[in-house]
Short mmCIF file of C-alpha atoms in Angstrom, two decimals:
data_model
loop_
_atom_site.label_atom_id
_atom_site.label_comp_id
_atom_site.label_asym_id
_atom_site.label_seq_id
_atom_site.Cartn_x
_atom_site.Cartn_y
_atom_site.Cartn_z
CA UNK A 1 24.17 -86.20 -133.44
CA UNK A 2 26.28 -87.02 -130.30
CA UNK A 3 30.48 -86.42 -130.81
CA UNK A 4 30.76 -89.80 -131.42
CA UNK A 5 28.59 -90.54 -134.11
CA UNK A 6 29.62 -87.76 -135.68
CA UNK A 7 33.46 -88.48 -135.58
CA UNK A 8 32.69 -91.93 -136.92
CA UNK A 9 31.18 -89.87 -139.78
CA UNK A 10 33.92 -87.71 -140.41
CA UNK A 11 36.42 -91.14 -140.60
CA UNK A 12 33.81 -92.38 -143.30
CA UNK A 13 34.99 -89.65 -145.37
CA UNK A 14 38.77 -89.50 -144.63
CA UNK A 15 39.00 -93.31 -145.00
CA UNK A 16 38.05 -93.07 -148.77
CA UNK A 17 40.02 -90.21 -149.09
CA UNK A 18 43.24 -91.17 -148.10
CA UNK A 19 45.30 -94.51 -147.79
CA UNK A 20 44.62 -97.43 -145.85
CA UNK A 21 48.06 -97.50 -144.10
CA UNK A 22 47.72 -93.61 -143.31
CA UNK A 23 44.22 -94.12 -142.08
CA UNK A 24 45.05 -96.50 -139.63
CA UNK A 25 48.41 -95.03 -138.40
CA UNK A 26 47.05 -90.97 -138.00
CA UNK A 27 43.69 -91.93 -136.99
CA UNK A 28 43.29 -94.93 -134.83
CA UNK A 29 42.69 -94.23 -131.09
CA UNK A 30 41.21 -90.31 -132.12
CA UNK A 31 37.74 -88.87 -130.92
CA UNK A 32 36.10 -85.78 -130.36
CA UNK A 33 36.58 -84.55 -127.11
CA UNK A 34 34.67 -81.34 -127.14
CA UNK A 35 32.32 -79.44 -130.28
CA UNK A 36 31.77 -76.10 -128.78
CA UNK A 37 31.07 -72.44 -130.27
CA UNK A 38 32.41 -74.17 -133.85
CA UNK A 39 35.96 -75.42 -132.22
CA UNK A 40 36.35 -79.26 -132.21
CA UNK A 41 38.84 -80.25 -130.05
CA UNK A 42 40.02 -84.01 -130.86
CA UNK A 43 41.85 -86.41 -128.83
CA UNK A 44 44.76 -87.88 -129.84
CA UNK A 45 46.98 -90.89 -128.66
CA UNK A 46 50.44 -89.04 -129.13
CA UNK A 47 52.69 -86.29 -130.11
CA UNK A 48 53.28 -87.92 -133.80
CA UNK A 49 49.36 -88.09 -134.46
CA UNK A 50 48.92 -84.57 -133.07
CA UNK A 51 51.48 -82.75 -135.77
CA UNK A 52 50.07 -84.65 -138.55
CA UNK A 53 46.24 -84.72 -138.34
CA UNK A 54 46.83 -80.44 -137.31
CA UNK A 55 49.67 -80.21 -140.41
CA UNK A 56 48.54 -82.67 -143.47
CA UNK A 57 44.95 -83.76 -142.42
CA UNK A 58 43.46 -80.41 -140.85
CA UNK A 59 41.38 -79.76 -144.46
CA UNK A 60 40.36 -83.34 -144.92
CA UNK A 61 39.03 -83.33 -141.72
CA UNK A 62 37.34 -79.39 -141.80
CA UNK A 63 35.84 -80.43 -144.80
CA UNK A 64 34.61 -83.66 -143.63
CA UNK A 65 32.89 -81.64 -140.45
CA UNK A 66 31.75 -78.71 -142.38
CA UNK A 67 29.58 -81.52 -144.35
CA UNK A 68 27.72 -82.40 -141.07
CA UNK A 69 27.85 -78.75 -139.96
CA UNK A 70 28.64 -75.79 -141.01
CA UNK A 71 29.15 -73.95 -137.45
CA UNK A 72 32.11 -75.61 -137.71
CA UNK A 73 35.42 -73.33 -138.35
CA UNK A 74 37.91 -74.94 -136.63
CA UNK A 75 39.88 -77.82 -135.06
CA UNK A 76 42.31 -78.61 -132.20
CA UNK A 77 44.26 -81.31 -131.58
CA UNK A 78 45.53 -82.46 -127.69
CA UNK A 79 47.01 -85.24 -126.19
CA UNK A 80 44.19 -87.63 -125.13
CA UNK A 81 45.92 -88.40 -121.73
CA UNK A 82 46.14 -84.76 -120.74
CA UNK A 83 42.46 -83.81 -120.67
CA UNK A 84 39.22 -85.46 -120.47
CA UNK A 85 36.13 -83.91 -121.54
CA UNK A 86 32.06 -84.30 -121.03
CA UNK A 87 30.80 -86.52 -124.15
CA UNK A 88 34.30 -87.32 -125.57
CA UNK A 89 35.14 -90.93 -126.77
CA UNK A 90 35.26 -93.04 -123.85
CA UNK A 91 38.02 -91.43 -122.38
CA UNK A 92 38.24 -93.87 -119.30
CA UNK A 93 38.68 -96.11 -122.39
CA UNK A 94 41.24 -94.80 -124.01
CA UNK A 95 43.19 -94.85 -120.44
CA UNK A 96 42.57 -97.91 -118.98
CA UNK A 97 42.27 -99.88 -122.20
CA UNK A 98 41.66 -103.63 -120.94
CA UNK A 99 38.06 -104.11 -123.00
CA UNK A 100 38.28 -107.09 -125.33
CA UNK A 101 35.55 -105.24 -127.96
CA UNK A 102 37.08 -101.25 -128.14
CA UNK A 103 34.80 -98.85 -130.62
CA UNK A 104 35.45 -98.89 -133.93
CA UNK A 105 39.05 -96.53 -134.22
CA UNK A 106 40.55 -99.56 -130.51
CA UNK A 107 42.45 -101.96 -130.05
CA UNK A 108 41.86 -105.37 -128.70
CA UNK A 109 44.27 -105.73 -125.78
CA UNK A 110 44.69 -109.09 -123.41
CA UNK A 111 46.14 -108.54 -119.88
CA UNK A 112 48.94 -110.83 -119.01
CA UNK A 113 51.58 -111.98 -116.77
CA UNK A 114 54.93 -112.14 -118.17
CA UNK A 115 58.49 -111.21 -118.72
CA UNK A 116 59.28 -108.01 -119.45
CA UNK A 117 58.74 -107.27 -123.07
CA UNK A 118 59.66 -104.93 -125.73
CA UNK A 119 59.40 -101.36 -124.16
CA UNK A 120 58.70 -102.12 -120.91
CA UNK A 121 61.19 -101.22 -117.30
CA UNK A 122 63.10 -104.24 -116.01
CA UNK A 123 60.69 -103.94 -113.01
CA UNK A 124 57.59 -104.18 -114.94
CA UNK A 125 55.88 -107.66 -114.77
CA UNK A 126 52.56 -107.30 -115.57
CA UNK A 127 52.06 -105.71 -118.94
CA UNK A 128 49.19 -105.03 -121.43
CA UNK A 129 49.77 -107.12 -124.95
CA UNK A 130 48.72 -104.45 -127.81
CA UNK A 131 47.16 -106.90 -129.84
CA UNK A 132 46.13 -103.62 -132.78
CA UNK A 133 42.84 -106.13 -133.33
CA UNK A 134 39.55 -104.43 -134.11
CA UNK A 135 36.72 -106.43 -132.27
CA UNK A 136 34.77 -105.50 -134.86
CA UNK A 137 36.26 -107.49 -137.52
CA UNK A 138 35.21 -110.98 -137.40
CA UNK A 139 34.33 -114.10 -139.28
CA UNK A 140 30.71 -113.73 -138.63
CA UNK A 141 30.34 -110.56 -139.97
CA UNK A 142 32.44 -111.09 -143.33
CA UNK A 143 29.94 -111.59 -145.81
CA UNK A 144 31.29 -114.66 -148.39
CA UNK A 145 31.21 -114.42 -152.48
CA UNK A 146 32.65 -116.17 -154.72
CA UNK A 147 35.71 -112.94 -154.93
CA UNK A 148 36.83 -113.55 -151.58
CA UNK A 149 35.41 -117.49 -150.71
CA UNK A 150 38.74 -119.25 -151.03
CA UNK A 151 40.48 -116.45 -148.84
CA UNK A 152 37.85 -116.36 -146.00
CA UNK A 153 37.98 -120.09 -146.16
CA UNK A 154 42.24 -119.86 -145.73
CA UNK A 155 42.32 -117.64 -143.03
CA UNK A 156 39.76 -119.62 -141.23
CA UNK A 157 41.36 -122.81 -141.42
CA UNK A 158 44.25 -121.16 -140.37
CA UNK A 159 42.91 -119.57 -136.83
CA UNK A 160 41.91 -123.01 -136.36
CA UNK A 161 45.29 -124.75 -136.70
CA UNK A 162 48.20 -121.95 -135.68
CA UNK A 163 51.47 -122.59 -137.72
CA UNK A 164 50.08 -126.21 -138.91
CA UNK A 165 48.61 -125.11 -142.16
CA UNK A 166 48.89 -122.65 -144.70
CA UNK A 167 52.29 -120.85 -143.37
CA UNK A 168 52.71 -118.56 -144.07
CA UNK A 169 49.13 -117.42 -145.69
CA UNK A 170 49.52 -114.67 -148.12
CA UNK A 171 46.46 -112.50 -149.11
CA UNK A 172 46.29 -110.00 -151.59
CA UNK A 173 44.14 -107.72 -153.51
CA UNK A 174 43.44 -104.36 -154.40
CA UNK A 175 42.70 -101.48 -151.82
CA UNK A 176 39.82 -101.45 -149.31
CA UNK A 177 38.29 -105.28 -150.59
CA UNK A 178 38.13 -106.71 -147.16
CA UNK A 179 42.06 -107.80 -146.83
CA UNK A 180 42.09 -106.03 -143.46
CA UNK A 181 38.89 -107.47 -142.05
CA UNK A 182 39.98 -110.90 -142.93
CA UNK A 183 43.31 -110.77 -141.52
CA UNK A 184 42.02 -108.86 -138.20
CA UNK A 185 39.15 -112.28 -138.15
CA UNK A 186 42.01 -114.31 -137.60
CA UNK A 187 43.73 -112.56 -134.60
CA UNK A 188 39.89 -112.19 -132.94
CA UNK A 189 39.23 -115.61 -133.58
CA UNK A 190 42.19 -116.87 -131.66
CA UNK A 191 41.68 -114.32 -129.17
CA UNK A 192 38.05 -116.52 -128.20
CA UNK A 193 39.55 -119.42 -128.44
CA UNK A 194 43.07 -119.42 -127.21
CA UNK A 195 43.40 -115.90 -124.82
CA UNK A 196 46.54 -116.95 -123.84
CA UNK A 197 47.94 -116.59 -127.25
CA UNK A 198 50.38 -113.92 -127.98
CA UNK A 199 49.32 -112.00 -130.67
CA UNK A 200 50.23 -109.11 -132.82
CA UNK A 201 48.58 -107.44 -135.99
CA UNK A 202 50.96 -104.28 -137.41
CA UNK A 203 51.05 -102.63 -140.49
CA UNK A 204 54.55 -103.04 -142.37
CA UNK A 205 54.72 -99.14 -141.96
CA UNK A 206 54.03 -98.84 -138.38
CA UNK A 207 56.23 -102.13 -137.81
CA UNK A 208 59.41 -100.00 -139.66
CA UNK A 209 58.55 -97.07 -137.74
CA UNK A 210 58.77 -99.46 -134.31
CA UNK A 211 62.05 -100.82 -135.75
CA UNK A 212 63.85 -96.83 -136.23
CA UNK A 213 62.74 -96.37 -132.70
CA UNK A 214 64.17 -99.53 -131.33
CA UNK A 215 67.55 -98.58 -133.25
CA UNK A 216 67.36 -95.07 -131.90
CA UNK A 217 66.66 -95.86 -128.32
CA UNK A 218 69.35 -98.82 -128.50
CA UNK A 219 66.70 -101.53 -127.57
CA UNK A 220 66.83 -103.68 -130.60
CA UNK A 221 67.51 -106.76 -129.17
CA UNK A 222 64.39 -106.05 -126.95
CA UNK A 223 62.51 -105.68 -129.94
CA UNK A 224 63.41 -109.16 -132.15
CA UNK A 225 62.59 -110.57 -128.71
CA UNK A 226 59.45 -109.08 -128.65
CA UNK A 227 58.07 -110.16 -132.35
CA UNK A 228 59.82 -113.46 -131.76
CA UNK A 229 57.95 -114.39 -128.84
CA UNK A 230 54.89 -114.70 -131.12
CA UNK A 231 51.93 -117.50 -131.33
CA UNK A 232 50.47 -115.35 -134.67
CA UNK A 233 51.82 -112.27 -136.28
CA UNK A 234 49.82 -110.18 -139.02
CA UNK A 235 51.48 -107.57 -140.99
CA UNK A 236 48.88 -105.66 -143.05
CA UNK A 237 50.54 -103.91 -146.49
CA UNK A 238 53.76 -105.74 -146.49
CA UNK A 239 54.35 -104.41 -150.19
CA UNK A 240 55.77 -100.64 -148.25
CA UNK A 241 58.46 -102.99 -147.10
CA UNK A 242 59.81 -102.50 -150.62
CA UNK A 243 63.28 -100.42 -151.23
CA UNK A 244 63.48 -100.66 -146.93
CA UNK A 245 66.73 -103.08 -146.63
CA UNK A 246 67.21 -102.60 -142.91
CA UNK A 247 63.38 -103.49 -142.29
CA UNK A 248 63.30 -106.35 -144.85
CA UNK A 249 66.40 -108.12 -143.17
CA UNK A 250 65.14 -108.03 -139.74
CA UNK A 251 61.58 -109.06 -140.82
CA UNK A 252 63.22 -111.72 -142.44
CA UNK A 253 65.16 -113.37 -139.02
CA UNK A 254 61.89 -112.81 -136.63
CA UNK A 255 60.40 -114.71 -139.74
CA UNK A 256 62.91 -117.56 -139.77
CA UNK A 257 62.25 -118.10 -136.16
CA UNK A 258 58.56 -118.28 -136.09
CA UNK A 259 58.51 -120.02 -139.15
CA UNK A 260 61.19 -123.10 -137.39
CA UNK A 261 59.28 -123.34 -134.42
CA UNK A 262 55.76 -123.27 -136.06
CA UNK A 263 54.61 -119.87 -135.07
CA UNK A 264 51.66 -118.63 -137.57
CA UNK A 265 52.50 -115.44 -140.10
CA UNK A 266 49.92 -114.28 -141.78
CA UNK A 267 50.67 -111.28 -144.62
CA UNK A 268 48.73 -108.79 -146.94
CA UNK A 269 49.72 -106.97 -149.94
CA UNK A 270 48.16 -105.09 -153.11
CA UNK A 271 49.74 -107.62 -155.39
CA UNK A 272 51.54 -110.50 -155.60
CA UNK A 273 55.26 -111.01 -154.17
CA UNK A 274 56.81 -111.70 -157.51
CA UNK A 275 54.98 -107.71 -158.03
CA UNK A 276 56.71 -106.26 -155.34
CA UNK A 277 59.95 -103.82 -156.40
CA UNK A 278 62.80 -104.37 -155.12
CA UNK A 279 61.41 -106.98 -152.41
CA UNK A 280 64.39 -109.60 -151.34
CA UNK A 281 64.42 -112.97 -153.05
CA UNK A 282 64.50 -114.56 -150.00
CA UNK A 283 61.83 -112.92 -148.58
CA UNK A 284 59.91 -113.26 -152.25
CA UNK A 285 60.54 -117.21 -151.36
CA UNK A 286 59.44 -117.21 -148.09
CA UNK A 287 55.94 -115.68 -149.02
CA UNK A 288 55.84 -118.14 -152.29
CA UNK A 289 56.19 -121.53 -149.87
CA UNK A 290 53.04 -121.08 -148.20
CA UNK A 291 49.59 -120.61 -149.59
CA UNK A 292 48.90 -117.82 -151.72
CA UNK A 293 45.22 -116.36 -152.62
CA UNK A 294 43.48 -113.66 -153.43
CA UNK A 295 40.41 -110.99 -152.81
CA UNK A 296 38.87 -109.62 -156.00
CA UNK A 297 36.52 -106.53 -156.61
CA UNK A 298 32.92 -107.71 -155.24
CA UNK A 299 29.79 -107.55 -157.72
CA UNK A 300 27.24 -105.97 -158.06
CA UNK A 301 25.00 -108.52 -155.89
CA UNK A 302 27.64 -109.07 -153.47
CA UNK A 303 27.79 -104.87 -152.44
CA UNK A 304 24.32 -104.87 -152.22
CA UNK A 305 24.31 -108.01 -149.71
CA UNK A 306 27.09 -105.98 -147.93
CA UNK A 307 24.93 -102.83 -147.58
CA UNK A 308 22.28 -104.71 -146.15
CA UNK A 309 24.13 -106.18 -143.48
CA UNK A 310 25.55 -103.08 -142.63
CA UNK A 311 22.56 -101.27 -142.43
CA UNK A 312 20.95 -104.67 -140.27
CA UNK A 313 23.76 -103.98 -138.05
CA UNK A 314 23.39 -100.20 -137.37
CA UNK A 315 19.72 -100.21 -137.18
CA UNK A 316 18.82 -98.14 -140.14
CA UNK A 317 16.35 -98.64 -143.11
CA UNK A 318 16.94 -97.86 -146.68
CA UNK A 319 14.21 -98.03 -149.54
CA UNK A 320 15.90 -101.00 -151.91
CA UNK A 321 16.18 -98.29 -154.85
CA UNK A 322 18.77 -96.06 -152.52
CA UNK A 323 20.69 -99.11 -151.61
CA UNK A 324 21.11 -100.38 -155.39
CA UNK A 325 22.26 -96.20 -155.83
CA UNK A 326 24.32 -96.61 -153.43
CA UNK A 327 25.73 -100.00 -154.78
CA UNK A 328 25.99 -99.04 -157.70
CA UNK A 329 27.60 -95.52 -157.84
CA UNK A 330 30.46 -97.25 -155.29
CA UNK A 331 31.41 -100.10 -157.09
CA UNK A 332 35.63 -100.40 -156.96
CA UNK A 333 35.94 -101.32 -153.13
CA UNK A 334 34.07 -102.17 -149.70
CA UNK A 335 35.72 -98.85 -147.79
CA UNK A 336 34.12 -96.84 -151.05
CA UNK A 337 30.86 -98.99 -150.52
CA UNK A 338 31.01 -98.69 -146.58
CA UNK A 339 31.89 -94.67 -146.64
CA UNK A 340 29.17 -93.63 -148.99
CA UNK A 341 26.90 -95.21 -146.98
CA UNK A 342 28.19 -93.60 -143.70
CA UNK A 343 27.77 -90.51 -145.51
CA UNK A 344 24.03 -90.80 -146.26
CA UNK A 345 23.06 -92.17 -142.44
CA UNK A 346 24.86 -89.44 -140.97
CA UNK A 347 23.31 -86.37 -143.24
CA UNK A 348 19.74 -88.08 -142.95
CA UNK A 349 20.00 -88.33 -139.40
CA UNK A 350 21.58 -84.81 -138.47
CA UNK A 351 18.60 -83.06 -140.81
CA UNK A 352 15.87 -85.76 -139.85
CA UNK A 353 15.52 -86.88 -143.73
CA UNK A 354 14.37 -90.10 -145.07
CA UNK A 355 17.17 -91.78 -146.96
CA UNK A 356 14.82 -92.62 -150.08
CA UNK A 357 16.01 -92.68 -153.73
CA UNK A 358 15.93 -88.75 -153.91
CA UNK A 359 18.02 -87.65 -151.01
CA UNK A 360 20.82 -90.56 -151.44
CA UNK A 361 21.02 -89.21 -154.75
CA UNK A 362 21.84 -85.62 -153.50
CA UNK A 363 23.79 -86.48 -150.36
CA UNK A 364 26.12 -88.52 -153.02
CA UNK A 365 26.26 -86.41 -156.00
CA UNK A 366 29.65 -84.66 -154.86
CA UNK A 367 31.34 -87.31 -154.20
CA UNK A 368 30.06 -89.04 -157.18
CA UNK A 369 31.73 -86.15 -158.99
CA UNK A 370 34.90 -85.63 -157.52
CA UNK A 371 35.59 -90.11 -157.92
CA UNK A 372 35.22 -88.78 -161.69
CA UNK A 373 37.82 -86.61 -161.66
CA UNK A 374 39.00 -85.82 -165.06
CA UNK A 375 42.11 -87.95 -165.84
CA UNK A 376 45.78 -86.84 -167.90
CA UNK A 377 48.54 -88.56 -168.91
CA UNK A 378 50.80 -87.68 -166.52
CA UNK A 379 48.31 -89.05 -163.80
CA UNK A 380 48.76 -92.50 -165.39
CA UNK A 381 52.59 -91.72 -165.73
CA UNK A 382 52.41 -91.29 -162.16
CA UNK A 383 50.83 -94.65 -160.78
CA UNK A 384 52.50 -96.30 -163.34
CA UNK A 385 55.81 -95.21 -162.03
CA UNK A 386 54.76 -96.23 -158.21
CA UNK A 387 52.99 -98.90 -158.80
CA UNK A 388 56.10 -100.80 -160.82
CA UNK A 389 58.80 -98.86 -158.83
CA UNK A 390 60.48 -97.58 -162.49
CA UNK A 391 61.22 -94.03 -163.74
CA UNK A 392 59.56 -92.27 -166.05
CA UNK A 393 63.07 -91.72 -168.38
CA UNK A 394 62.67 -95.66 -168.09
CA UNK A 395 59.59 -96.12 -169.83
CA UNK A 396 60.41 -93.53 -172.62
CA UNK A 397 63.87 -94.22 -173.51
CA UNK A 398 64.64 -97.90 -175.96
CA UNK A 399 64.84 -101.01 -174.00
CA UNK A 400 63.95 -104.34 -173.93
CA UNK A 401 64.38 -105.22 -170.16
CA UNK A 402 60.97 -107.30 -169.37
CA UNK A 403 60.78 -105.21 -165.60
CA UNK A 404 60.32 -102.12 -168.04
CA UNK A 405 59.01 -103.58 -171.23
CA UNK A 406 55.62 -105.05 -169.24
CA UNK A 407 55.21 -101.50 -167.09
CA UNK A 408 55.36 -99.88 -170.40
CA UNK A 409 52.97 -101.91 -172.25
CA UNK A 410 50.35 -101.75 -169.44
CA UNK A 411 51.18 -97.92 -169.85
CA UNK A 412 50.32 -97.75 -173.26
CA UNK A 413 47.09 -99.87 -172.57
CA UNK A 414 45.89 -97.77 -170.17
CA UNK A 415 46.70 -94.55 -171.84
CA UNK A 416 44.22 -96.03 -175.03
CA UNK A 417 41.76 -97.54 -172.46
CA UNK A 418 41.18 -94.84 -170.54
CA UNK A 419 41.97 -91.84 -172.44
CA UNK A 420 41.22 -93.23 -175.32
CA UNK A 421 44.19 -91.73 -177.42
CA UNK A 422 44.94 -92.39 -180.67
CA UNK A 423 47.79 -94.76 -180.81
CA UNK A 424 50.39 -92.56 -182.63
CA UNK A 425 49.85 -89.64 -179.60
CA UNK A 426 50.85 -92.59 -177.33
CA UNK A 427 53.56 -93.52 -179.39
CA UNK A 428 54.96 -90.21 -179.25
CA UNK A 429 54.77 -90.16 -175.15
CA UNK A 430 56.67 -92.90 -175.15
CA UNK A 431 59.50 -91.67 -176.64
CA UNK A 432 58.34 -91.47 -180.23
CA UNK A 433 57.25 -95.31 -181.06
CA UNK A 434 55.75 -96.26 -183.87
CA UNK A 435 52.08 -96.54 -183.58
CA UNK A 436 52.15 -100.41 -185.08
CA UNK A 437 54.27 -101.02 -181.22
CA UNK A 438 51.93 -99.16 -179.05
CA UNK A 439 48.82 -101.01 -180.93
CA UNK A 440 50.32 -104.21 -180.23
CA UNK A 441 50.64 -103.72 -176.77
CA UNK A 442 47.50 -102.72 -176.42
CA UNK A 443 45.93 -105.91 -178.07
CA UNK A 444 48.89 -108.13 -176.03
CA UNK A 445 47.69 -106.45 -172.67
CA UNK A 446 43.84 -106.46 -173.49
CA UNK A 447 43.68 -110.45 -174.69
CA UNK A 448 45.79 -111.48 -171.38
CA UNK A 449 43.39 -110.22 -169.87
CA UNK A 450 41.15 -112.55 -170.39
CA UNK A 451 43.25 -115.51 -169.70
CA UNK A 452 45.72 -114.58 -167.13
CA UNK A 453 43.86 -113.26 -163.57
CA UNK A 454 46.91 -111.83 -162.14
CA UNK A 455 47.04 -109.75 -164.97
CA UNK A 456 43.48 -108.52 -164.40
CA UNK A 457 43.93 -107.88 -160.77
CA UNK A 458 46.76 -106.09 -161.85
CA UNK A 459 44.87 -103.67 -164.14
CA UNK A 460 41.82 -103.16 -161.78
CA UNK A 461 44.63 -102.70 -158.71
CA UNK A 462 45.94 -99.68 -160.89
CA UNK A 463 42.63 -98.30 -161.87
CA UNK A 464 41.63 -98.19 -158.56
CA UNK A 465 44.53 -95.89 -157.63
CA UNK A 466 43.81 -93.71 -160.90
CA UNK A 467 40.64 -93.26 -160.05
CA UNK A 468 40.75 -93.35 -156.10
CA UNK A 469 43.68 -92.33 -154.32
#
């Protein structure tokens, strides 16, 4: 297995493991520069990336490598600008950086003449536009069913039409469903069509951290000139916006002005805006007077149409029974879908196994295990308490307040639902209810269900981070 294909492996792994938002900010832009006498030495784009993946990620990714091999005992971390190395990640890549299609962890960049821009020296004119795109993502490779149809067909329309329809276009859906490939299918599609376009895809995180930096260095002006200059800006997990007034009100004037002069926005979030805490009305208003859909989990026949493709694409053949497994046993989100299948073309190809119904089955069965984790209380406490941005006093103490009295009956649902406990023992979790309250909550939440999607995205959006985050 060559140092790429094997650190496309390893990122199968992490990206299930951790968040989207930290996936993409630690990880993009990283490669294996050298694997020699069981020391990996990885390439990194900067200082930032270096402290974290060595600090917080250094046993995700061990573990990850250890899986492939088990030489493996340790990893390093350096600058990718300061060393090159034989078989590491395109390094000439990762210098020069002018390719429309970079691997997999790239960006898409355009070179163009300009005006100085955000970051640059007076004296600089010409300058490489970071689009952030993925080349991989793309409109041709998004495969359609009916739990993303109306979404793929939004975002296409829009590429088609820049700020004439459909602005802003607001997607949003639970973690790792395809939000990211759809939005990133706009920006490539433009970038075809229209090169001279200025684009920009960011995630709201990354964007904040670009906006301390600007404050910092004094160059804030520079930057609301940069994002204003815009044809078609993406910002990927807008809901981490929340509680961040500084970033919200600045987001909210480079919106104004690309929204007055017809500039395209495009946004993503894990739930709806009237679901986001402590998110400005005016920004909540903004997002609600454009279009508004959503990506649902896929089914059963729609992950097995996605393994297919993906295994069409890399060149690999699976007996049908492994890919149902596989379908099957990965079932809340595409990243899931797309990491367990990683997983079994890397270990069949490092130990030269078929990937039939028997060795899936074994390649899988830990990880099988470990999405099964056994489940408390307190973890539902927990995502509760994110997920709604309230307290946990909140939810015990007497109140009537509907931003606590709905987070509170969806706790008490999920508490029976998934724990399964009697409804007196939730009662008394929740500050000593009567059972008679907690049951009708539970009936409330379960019947809405069936009548009221948001509410149902809702409940599968929380699941999902019980059971995989």
């Amino acid at each position: 297995m060559s140092n790429e294909d094997l650190w496309k492996a390893v990122l199968g792994q992490i990206e299930i493991s951790i968040s989207k938002a930290n996936f993409i900010t630690w990880f993009k832009n990283t490669g294996i520069l050298q694997n020699q006498n069981g020391v990996v030495t990885i390439g990194v784009p900067n200082g930032f990336a270096k402290e974290w993946l060595e600090n917080k990620y250094n046993h995700y990714i061990l573990k990850a490598l250890k899986s492939f091999d088990q030489g493996i005992r340790e990893i390093h971390c350096i600058l990718a600008l300061e060393k090159t190395a034989p078989n590491s990640i395109d390094s000439v890549k990762m210098l020069a950086g002018v390719k429309v299609a970079e691997m997999s962890t790239g960006f898409v960049r355009k070179k163009i003449i300009e005006k100085p821009s955000f970051g640059t020296t007076p004296h600089d004119t010409t300058v490489f536009h970071e689009t952030n795109l993925n080349g991989r993502y793309t409109f041709e490779n998004f495969i359609v069913a009916e739990n993303n149809e109306l979404a793929r067909a939004a975002c296409f329309a829009v590429s088609q039409n820049l700020g004439m329809i459909y602005n802003p276009l607001f997607i949003y859906g639970g973690v790792g469903l395809g939000k990211t490939h759809l939005l990133q299918s706009i920006g490539n599609e433009v970038v075809k069509n229209a090169p001279e376009k200025r684009i920009k895809y960011i995630t709201s995180e990354c964007f904040t951290t670009e906006l301390v930096d600007s404050i910092k260095n004094q160059k804030i002006d520079k930057f609301k000139e940069y994002y204003q200059q815009m044809d078609l800006l993406i910002i990927d997990d807008i809901q981490f916006l929340s509680g961040r007034e500084k970033t919200q009100n600045e987001f909210f004037h480079i919106f104004n002005v690309l929204y007055q002069i017809n500039k395209q926005v495009v946004i993503s979030s894990d739930r709806l805006p009237k679901a986001i805490p402590t998110l400005e009305d005016r920004l909540r208003s903004r997002f609600e007077g454009g279009m508004i859909t959503d990506i649902s989990r896929p089914t059963l026949e729609t992950r097995i149409a996605i393994l297919k493709s993906k295994l069409e694409e890399k060149g690999f053949n699976m007996e049908e029974k492994a890919i149902r497994f596989v379908a099957e046993n990965a079932s809340q989100n595409i990243r899931e879908l797309e990491g367990s299948l990683n997983r079994v073309i890397a270990y069949c190809e490092f130990h030269k196994i078929a990937p039939s119904i028997e060795n899936t089955e074994k390649i899988l069965a830990e990880l099988i295990e470990n999405n099964k984790k056994s489940l408390q209380a307190e973890d539902i406490f927990r995502v509760i308490t994110e997920f709604y941005n309230v307290s946990k006093e909140e939810l015990i103490k007497k109140g009537r307040k509907k931003e606590i009295s709905h987070p509170r009956q969806v706790m008490m649902y999920l508490l029976r639902q998934e724990l399964n406990l009697p409804f007196s023992a939730i009662g008394n979790l929740l500050g000593g209810r009567d059972h008679t309250t907690t049951l009708h909550a539970f009936e409330k939440i379960n019947t809405n269900q069936e009548t009221h999607t948001r509410l149902k995205e809702e409940i599968n959006t929380l699941k999902e981070k019980l059971y995989y985050s």
